[in-house]
PDB file of C-alpha atoms in Angstrom:
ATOM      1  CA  UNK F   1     -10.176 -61.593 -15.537  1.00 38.00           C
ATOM      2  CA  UNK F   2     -10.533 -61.170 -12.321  1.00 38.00           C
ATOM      3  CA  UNK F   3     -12.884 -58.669 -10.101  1.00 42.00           C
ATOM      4  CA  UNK F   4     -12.505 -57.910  -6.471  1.00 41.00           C
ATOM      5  CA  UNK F   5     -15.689 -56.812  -5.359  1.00 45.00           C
ATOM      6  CA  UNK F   6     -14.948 -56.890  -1.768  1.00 44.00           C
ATOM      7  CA  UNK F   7     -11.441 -55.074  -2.011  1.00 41.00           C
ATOM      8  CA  UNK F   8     -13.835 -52.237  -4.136  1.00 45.00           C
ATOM      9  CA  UNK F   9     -16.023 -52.228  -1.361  1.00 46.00           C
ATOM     10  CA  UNK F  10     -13.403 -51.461   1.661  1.00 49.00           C
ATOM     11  CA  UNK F  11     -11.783 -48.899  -0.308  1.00 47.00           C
ATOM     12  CA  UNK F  12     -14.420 -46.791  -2.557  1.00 48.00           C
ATOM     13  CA  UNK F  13     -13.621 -44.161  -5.510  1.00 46.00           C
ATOM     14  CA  UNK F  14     -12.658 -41.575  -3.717  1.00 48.00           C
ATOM     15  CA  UNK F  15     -12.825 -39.525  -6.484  1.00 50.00           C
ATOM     16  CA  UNK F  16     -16.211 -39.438  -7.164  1.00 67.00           C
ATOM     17  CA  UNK F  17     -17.716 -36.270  -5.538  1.00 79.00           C
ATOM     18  CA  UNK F  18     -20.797 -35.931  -2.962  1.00 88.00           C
ATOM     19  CA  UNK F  19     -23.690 -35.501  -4.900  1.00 91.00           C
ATOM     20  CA  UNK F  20     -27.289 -36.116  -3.069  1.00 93.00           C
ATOM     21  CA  UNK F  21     -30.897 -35.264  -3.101  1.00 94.00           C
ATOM     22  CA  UNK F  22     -32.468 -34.077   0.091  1.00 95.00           C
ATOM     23  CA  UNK F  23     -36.396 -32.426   1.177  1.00 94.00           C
ATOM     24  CA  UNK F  24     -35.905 -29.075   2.400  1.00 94.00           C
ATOM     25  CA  UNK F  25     -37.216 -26.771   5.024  1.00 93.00           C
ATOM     26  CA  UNK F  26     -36.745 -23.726   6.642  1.00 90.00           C
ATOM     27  CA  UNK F  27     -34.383 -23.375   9.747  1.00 89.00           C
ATOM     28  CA  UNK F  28     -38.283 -22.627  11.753  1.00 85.00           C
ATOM     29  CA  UNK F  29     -39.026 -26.395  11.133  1.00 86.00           C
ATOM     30  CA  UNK F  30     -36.265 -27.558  12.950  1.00 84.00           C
ATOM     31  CA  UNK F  31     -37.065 -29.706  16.046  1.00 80.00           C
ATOM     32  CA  UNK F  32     -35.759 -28.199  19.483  1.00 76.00           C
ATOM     33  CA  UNK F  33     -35.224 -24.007  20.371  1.00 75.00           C
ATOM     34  CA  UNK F  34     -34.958 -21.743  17.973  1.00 75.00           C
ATOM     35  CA  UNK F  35     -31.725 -21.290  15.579  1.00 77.00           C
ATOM     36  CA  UNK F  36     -31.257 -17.175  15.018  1.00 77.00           C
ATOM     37  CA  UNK F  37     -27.714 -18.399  14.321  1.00 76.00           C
ATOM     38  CA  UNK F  38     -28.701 -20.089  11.345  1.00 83.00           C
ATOM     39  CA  UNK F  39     -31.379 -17.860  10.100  1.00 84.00           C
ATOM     40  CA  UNK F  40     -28.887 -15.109   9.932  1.00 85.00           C
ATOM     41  CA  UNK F  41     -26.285 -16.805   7.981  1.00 88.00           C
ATOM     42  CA  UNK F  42     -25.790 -18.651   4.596  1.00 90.00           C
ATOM     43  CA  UNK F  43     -25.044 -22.605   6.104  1.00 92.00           C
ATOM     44  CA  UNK F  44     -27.104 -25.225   5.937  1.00 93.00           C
ATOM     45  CA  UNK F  45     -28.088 -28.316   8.459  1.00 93.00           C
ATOM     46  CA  UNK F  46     -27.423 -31.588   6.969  1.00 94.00           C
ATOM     47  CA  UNK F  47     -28.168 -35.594   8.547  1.00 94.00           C
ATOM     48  CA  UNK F  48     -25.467 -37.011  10.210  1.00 93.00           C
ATOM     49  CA  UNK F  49     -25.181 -39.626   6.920  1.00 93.00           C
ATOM     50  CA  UNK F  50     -23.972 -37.093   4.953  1.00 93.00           C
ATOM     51  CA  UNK F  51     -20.853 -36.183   7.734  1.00 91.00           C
ATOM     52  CA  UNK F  52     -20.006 -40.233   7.238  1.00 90.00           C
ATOM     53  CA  UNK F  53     -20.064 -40.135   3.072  1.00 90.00           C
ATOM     54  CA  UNK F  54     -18.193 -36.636   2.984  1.00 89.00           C
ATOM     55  CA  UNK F  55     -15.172 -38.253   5.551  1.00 87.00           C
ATOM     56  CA  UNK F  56     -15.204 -41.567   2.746  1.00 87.00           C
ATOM     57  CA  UNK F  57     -14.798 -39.339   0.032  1.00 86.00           C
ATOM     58  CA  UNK F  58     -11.863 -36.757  -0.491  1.00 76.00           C
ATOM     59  CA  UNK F  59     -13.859 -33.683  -0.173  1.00 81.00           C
ATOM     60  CA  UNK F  60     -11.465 -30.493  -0.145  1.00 80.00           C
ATOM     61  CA  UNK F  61     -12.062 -28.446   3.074  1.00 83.00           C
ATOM     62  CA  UNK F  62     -13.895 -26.025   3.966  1.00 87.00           C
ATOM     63  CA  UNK F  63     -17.012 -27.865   2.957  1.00 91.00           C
ATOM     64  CA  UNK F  64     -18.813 -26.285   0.397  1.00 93.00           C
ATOM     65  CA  UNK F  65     -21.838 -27.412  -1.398  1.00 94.00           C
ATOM     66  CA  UNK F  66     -24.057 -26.384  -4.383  1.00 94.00           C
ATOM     67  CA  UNK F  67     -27.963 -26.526  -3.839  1.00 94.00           C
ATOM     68  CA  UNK F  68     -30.057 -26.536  -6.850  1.00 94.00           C
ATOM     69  CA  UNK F  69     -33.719 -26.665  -7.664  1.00 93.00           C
ATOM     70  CA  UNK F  70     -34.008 -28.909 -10.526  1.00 90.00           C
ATOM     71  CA  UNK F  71     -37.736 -27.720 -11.537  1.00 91.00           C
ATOM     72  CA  UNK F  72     -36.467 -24.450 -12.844  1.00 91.00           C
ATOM     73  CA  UNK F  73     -32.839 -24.775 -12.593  1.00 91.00           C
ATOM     74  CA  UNK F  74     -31.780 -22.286 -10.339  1.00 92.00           C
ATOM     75  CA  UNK F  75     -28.850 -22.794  -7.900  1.00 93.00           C
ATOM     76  CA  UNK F  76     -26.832 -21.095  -4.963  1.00 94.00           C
ATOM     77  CA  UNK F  77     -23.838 -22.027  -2.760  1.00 94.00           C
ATOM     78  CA  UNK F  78     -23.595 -22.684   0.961  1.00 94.00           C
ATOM     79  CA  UNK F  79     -21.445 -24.352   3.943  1.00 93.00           C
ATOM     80  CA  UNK F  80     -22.519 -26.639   6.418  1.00 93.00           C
ATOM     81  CA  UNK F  81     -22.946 -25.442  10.004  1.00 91.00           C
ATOM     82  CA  UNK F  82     -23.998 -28.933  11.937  1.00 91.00           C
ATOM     83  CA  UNK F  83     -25.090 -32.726  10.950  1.00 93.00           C
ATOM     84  CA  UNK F  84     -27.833 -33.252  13.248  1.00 91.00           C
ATOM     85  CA  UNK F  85     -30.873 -32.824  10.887  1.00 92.00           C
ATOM     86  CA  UNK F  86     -33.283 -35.620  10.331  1.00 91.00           C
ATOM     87  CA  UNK F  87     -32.433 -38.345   7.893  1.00 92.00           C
ATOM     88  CA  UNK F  88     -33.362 -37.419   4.431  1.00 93.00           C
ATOM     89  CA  UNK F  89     -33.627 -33.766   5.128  1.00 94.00           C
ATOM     90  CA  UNK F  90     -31.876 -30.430   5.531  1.00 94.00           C
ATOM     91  CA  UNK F  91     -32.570 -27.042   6.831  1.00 93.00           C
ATOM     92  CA  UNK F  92     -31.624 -23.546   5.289  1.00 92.00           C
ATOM     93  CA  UNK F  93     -32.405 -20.212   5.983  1.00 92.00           C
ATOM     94  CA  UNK F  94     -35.056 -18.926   4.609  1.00 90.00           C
ATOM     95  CA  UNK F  95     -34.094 -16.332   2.343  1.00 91.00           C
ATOM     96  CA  UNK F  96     -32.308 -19.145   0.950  1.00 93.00           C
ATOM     97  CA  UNK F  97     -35.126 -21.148  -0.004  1.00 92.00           C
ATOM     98  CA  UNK F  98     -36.974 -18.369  -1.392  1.00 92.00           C
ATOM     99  CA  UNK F  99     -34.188 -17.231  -3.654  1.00 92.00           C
ATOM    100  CA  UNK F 100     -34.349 -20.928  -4.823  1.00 93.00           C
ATOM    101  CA  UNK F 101     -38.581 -20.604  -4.979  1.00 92.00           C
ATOM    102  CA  UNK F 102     -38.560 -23.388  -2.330  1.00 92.00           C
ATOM    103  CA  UNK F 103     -41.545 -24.612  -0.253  1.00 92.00           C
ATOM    104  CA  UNK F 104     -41.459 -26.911   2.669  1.00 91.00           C
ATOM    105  CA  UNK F 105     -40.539 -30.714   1.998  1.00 92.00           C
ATOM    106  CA  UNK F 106     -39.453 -29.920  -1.848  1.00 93.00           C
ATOM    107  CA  UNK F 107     -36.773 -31.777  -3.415  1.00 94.00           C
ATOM    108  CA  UNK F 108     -33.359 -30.336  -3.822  1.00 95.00           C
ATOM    109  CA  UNK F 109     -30.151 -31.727  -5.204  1.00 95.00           C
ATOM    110  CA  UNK F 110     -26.665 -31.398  -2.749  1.00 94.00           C
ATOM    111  CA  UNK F 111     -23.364 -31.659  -5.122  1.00 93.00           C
ATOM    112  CA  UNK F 112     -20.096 -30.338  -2.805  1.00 92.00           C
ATOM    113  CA  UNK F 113     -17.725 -28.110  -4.747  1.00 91.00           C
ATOM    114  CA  UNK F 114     -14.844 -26.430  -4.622  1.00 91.00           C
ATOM    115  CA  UNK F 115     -14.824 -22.850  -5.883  1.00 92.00           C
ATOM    116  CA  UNK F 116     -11.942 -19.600  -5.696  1.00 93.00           C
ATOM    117  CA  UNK F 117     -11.402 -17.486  -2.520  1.00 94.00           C
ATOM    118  CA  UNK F 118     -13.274 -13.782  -2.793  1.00 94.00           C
ATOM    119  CA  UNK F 119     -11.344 -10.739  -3.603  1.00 94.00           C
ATOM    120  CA  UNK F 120     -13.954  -8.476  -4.524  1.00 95.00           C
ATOM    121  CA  UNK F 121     -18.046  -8.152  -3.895  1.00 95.00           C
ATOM    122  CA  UNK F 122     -20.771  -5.536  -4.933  1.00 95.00           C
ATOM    123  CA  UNK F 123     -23.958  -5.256  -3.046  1.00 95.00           C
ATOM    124  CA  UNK F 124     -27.211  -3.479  -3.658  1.00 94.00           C
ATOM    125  CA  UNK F 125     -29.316  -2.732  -1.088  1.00 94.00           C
ATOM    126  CA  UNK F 126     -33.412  -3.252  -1.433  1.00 92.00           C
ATOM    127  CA  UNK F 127     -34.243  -0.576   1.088  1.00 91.00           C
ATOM    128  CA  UNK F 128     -33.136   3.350   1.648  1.00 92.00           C
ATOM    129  CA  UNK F 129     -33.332   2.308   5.370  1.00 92.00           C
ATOM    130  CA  UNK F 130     -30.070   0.683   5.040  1.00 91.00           C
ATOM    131  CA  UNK F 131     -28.555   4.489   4.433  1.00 90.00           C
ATOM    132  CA  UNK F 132     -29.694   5.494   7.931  1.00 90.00           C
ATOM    133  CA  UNK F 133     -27.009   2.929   9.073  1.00 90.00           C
ATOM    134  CA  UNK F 134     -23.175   4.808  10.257  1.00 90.00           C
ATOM    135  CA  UNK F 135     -21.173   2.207   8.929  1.00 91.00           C
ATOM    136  CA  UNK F 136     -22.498  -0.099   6.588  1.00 91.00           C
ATOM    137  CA  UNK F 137     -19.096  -2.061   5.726  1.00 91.00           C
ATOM    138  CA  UNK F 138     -17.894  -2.510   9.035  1.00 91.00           C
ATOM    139  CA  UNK F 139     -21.688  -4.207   9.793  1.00 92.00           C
ATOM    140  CA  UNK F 140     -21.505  -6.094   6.595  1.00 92.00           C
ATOM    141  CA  UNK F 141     -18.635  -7.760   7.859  1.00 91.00           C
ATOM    142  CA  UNK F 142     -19.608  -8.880  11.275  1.00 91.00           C
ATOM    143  CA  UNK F 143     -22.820 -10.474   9.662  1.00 91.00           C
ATOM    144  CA  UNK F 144     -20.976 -11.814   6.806  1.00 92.00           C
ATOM    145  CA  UNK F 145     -18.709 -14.158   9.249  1.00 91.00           C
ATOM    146  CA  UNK F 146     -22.274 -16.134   9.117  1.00 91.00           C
ATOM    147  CA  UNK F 147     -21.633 -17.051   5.681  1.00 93.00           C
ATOM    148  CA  UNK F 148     -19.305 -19.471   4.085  1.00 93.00           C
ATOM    149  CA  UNK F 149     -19.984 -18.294  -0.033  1.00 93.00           C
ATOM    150  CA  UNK F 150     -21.390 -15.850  -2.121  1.00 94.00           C
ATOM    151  CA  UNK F 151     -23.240 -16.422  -5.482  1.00 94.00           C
ATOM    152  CA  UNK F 152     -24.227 -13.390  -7.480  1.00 94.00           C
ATOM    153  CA  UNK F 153     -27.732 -12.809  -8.526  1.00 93.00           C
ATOM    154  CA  UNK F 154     -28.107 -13.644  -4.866  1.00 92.00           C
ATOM    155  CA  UNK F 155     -30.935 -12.056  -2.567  1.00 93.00           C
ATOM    156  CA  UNK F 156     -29.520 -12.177   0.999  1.00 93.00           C
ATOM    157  CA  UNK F 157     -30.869 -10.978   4.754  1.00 90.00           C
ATOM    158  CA  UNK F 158     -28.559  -9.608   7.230  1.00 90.00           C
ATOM    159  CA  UNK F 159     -29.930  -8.355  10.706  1.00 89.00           C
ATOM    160  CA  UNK F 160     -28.717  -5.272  12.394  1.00 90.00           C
ATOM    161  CA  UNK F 161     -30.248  -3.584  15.360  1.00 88.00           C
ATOM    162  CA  UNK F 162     -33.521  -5.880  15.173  1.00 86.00           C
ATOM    163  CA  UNK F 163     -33.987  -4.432  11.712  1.00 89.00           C
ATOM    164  CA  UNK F 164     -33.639  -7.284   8.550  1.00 90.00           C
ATOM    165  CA  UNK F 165     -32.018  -5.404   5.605  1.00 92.00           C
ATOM    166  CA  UNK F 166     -32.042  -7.420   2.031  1.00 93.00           C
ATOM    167  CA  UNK F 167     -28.836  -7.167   0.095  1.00 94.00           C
ATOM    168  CA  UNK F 168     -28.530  -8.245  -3.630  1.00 94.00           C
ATOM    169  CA  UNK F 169     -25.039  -9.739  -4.797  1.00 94.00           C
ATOM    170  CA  UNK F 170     -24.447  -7.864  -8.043  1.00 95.00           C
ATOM    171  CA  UNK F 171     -21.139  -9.460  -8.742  1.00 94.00           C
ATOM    172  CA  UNK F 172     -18.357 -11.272  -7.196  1.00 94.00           C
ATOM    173  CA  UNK F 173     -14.775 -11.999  -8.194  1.00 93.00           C
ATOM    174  CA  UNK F 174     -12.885 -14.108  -9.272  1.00 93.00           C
ATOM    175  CA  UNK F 175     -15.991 -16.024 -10.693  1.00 93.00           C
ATOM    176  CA  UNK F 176     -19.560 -16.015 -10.204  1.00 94.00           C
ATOM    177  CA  UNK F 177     -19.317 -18.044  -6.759  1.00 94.00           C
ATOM    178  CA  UNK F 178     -16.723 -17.131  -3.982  1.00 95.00           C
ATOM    179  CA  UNK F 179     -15.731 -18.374  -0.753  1.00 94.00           C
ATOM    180  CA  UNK F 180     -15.155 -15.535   1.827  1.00 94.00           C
ATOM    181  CA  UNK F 181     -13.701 -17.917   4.570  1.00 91.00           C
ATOM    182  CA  UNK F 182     -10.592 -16.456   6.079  1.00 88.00           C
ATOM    183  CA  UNK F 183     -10.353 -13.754   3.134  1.00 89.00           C
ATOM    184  CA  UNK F 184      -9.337  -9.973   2.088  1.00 91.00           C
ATOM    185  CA  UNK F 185     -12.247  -8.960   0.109  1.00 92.00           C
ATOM    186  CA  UNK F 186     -13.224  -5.578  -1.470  1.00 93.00           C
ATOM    187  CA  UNK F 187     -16.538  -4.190  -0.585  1.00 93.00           C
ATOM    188  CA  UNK F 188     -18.510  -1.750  -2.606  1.00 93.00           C
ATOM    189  CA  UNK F 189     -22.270  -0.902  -2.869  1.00 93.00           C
ATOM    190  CA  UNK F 190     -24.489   0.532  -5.184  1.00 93.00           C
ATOM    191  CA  UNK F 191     -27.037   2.822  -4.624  1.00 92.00           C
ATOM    192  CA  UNK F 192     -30.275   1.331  -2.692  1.00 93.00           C
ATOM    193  CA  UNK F 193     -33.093   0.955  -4.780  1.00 91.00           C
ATOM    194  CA  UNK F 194     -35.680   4.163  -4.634  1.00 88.00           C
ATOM    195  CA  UNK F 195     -32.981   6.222  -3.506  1.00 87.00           C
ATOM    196  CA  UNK F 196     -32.688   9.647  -5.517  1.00 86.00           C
ATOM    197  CA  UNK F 197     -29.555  12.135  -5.545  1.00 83.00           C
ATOM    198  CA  UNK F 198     -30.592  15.185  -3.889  1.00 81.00           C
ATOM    199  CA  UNK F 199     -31.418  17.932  -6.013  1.00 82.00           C
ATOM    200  CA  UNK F 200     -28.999  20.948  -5.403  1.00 78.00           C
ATOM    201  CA  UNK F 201     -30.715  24.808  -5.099  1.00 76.00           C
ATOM    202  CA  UNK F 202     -29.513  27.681  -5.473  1.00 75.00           C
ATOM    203  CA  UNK F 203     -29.282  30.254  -3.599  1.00 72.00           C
ATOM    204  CA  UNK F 204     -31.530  32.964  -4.129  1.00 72.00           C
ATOM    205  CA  UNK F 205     -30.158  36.206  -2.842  1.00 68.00           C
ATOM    206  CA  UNK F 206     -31.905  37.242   0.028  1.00 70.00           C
ATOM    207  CA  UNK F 207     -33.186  40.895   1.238  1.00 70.00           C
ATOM    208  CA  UNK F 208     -30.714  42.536   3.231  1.00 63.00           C
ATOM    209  CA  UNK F 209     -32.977  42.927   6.417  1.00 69.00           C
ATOM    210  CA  UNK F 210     -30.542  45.934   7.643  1.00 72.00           C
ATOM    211  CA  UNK F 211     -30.211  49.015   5.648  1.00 71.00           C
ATOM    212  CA  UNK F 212     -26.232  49.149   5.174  1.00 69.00           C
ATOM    213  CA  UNK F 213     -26.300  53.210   5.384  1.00 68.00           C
ATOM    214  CA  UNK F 214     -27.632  53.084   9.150  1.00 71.00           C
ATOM    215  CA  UNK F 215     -24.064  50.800   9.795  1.00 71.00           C
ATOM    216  CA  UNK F 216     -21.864  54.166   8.356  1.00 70.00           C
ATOM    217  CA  UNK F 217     -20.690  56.148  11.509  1.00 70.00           C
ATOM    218  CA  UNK F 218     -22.473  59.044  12.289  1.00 70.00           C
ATOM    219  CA  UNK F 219     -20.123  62.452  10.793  1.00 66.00           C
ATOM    220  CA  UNK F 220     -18.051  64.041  13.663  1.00 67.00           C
ATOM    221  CA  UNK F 221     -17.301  67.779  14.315  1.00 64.00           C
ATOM    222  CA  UNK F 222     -19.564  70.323  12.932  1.00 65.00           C
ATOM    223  CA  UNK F 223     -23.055  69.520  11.387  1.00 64.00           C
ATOM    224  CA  UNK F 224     -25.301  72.528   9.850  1.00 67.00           C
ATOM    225  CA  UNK F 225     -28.877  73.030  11.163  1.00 66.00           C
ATOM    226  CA  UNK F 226     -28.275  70.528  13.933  1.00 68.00           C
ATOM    227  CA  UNK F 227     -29.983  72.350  16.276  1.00 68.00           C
ATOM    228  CA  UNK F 228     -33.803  72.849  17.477  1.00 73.00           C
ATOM    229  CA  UNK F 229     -36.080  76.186  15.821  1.00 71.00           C
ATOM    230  CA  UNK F 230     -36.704  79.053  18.576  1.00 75.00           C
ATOM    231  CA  UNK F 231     -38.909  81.887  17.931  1.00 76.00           C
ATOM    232  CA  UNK F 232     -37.512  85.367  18.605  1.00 75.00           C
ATOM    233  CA  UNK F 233     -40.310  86.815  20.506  1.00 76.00           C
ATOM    234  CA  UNK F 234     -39.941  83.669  22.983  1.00 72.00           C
ATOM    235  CA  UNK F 235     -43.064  82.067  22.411  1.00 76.00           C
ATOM    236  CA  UNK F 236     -42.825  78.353  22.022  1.00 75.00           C
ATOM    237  CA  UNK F 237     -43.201  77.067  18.930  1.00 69.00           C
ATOM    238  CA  UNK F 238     -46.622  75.575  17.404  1.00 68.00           C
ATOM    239  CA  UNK F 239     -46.805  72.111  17.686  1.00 64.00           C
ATOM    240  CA  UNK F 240     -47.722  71.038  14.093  1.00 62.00           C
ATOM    241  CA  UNK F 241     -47.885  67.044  14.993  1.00 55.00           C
ATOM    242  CA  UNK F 242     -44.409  66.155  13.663  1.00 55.00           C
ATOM    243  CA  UNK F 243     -42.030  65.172  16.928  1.00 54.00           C
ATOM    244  CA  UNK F 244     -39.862  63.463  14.811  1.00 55.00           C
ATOM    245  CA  UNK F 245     -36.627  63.928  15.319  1.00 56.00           C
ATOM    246  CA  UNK F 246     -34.351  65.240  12.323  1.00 57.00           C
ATOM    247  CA  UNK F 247     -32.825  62.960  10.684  1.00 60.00           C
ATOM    248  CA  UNK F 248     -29.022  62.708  10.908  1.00 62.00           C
ATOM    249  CA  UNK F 249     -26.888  62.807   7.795  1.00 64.00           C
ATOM    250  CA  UNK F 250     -24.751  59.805   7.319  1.00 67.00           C
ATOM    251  CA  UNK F 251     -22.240  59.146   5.206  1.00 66.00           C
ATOM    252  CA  UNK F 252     -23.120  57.382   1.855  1.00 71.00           C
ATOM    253  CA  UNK F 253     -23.034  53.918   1.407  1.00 68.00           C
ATOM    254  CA  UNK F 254     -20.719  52.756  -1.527  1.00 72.00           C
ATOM    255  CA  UNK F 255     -20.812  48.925  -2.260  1.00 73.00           C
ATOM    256  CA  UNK F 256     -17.275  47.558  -2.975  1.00 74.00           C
ATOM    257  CA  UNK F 257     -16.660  45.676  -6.049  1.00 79.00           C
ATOM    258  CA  UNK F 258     -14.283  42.614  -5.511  1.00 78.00           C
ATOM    259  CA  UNK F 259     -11.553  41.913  -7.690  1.00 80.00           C
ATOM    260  CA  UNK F 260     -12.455  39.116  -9.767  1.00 81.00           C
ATOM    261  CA  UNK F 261      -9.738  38.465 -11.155  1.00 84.00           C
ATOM    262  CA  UNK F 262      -7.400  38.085  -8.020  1.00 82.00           C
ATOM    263  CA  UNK F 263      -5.947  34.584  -8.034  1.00 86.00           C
ATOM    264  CA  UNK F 264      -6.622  31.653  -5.682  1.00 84.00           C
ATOM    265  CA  UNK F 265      -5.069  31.600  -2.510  1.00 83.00           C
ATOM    266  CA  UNK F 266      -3.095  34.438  -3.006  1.00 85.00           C
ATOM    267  CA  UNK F 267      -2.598  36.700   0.327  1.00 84.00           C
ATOM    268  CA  UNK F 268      -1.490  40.529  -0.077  1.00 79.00           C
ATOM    269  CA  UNK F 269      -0.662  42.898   2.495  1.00 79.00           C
ATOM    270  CA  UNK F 270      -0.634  46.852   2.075  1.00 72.00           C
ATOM    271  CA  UNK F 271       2.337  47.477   3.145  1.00 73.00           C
ATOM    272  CA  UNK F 272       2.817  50.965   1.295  1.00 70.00           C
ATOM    273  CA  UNK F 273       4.077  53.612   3.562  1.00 64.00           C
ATOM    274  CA  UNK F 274       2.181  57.405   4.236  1.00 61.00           C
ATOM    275  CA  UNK F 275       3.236  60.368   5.352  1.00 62.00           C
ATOM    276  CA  UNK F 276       1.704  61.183   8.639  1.00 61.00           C
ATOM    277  CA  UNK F 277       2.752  65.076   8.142  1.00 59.00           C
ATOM    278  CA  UNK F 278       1.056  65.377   4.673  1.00 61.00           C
ATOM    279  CA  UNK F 279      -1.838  63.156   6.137  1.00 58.00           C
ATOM    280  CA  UNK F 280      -2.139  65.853   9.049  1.00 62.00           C
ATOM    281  CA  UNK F 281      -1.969  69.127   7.061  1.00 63.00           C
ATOM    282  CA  UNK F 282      -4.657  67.695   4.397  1.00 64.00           C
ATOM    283  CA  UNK F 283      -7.210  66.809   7.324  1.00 61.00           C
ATOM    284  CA  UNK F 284      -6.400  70.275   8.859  1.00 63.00           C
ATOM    285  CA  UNK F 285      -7.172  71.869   5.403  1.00 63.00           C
ATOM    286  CA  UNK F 286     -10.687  69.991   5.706  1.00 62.00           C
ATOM    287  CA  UNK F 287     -11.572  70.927   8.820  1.00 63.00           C
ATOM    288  CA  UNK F 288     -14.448  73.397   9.096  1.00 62.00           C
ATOM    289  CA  UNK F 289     -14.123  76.773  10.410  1.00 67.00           C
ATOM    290  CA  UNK F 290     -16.914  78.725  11.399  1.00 68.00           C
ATOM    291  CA  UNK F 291     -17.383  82.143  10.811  1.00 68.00           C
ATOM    292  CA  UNK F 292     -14.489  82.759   8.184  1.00 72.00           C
ATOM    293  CA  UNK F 293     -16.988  84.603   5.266  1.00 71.00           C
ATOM    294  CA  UNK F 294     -17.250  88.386   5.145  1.00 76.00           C
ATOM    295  CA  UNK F 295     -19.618  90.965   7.267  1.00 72.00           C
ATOM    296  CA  UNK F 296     -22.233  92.640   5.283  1.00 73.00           C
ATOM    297  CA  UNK F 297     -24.554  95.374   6.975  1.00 74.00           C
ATOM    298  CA  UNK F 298     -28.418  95.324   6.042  1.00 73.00           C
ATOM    299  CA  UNK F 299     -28.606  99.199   6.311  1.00 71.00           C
ATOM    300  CA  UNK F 300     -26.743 101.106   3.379  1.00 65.00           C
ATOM    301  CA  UNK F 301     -24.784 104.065   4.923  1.00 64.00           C
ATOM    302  CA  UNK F 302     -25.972 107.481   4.279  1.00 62.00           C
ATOM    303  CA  UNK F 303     -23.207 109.965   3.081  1.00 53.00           C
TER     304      UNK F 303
END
């Protein structure tokens, strides 16, 4: 039997997926200015080595790649954003490395996979600042063009307004790990964590601060003892200390009791016609009329 070595050599498995071990540090180690670009997203910077073993092997596009800490098994997904790290290292945000409980130069294992498109996501925020935000979706979705993948049980950062707000994946669909390149995903949040539903009061009736019988109209026409006291033998009268002036007689306030059993949105209109003759002769009836009683004389006549 025969074995080609050489002809294996030229043209490898290409099969067999990328699957690596790197030391890892946070996007702050990295040599040159300063990568906010990176620190705000979910990618990852990986050596130039890994660009030429990915092109020799048939690695579906876009990249994706599973990072896991093999000391205590715990794992998240992320895209690659350049290949210009050292050789033998990586750099990732660091909310990524402490979801993983990473410290600088630690050993993690790179394995690329392939894994479904997003359709639907759940996020809880860690703060109640993230309420005081107008639109949350519409600013989770500029920041999310940073990332490549979600992974529930996830702890990620997302920076608005110079403000870092923590979100926790709670669950993604179709699976457990979702790609949200180029996709129409579903957003919903749960309720940030310390936030309380306002408690609703009611309404305690409040003292009316007007007396509703000084808003009846004052009676018209004639009014008995309206008039000021004036002594016959005209002397002015003794000033016992009460200026006040009499108080006027107003008409008496009746509450009206609403019809409880009217129905919802239902309109009616009076329409009900009156007699303006019989209205007229009935407040003619009630008009007063002074002097209308019978003379009596004081002094009995003598016969």
């Amino acid at each position: 039997m025969f074995q080609f070595n050489g002809f294996n050599m030229m043209f490898p498995d290409h099969s067999r997926p990328f699957n690596t071990t790197y030391k890892c540090y946070s996007v702050s180690m990295l040599p040159g200015n300063e990568r906010q670009d990176v620190e705000n997203g979910g990618k990852i910077i990986m050596p130039p080595s890994a660009l030429d073993q990915l092109t020799r092997l048939n690695v579906v596009y876009p990249m994706l790649f599973k990072i896991t800490n093999g000391s205590i098994n715990r794992s998240t997904h992320a895209g690659v954003l350049e290949f210009v790290a050292d050789e033998g290292k990586i750099y990732m945000p660091y909310w990524m490395m402490h979801n993983l409980a990473l410290d600088q130069g630690d050993i993690v294992e790179i394995e690329s996979v392939s894994i479904p498109v997003a359709t639907y996501s759940k996020f809880q925020p860690q703060s109640v600042e993230f309420l005081d935000i107008t639109n949350p979706k519409a600013v989770l979705e500029n920041c999310l063009r940073n990332f490549a993948c979600l992974t529930t049980g996830d702890l990620i950062a997302i920076k608005y307004n110079n403000t870092t707000y923590e979100l926790s994946v709670l669950e993604t669909k179709p699976g457990p790990a979702v790609t949200i390149i180029e996709c129409d995903m579903n957003v919903e949040f749960a309720p940030p964590i310390g936030y309380t539903e306002p408690q609703r009061k009611e309404k305690e009736e409040e003292p009316m601060t007007i007396d509703p019988t000084e808003l009846m109209p004052e009676p018209t026409g004639f009014v008995a003892f309206k008039g000021e006291g004036t002594r016959l033998d005209g002397k002015k009268k003794k000033d016992n200390g009460t200026n006040d002036a009499p108080a006027t007689q107003r008409q008496t306030y009746v509450r009206g009791i609403p019809d409880y059993d009217h129905p919802y949105g239902l309109l009616r209109f009076d329409r009900s016609v009156r007699k303006m003759d019989q209205l007229e002769s009935k407040l003619e009836d009630s008009k007063f009329q002074e002097f209308q009683g019978e003379g009596f004389n004081l002094k009995k006549n003598r016969k």
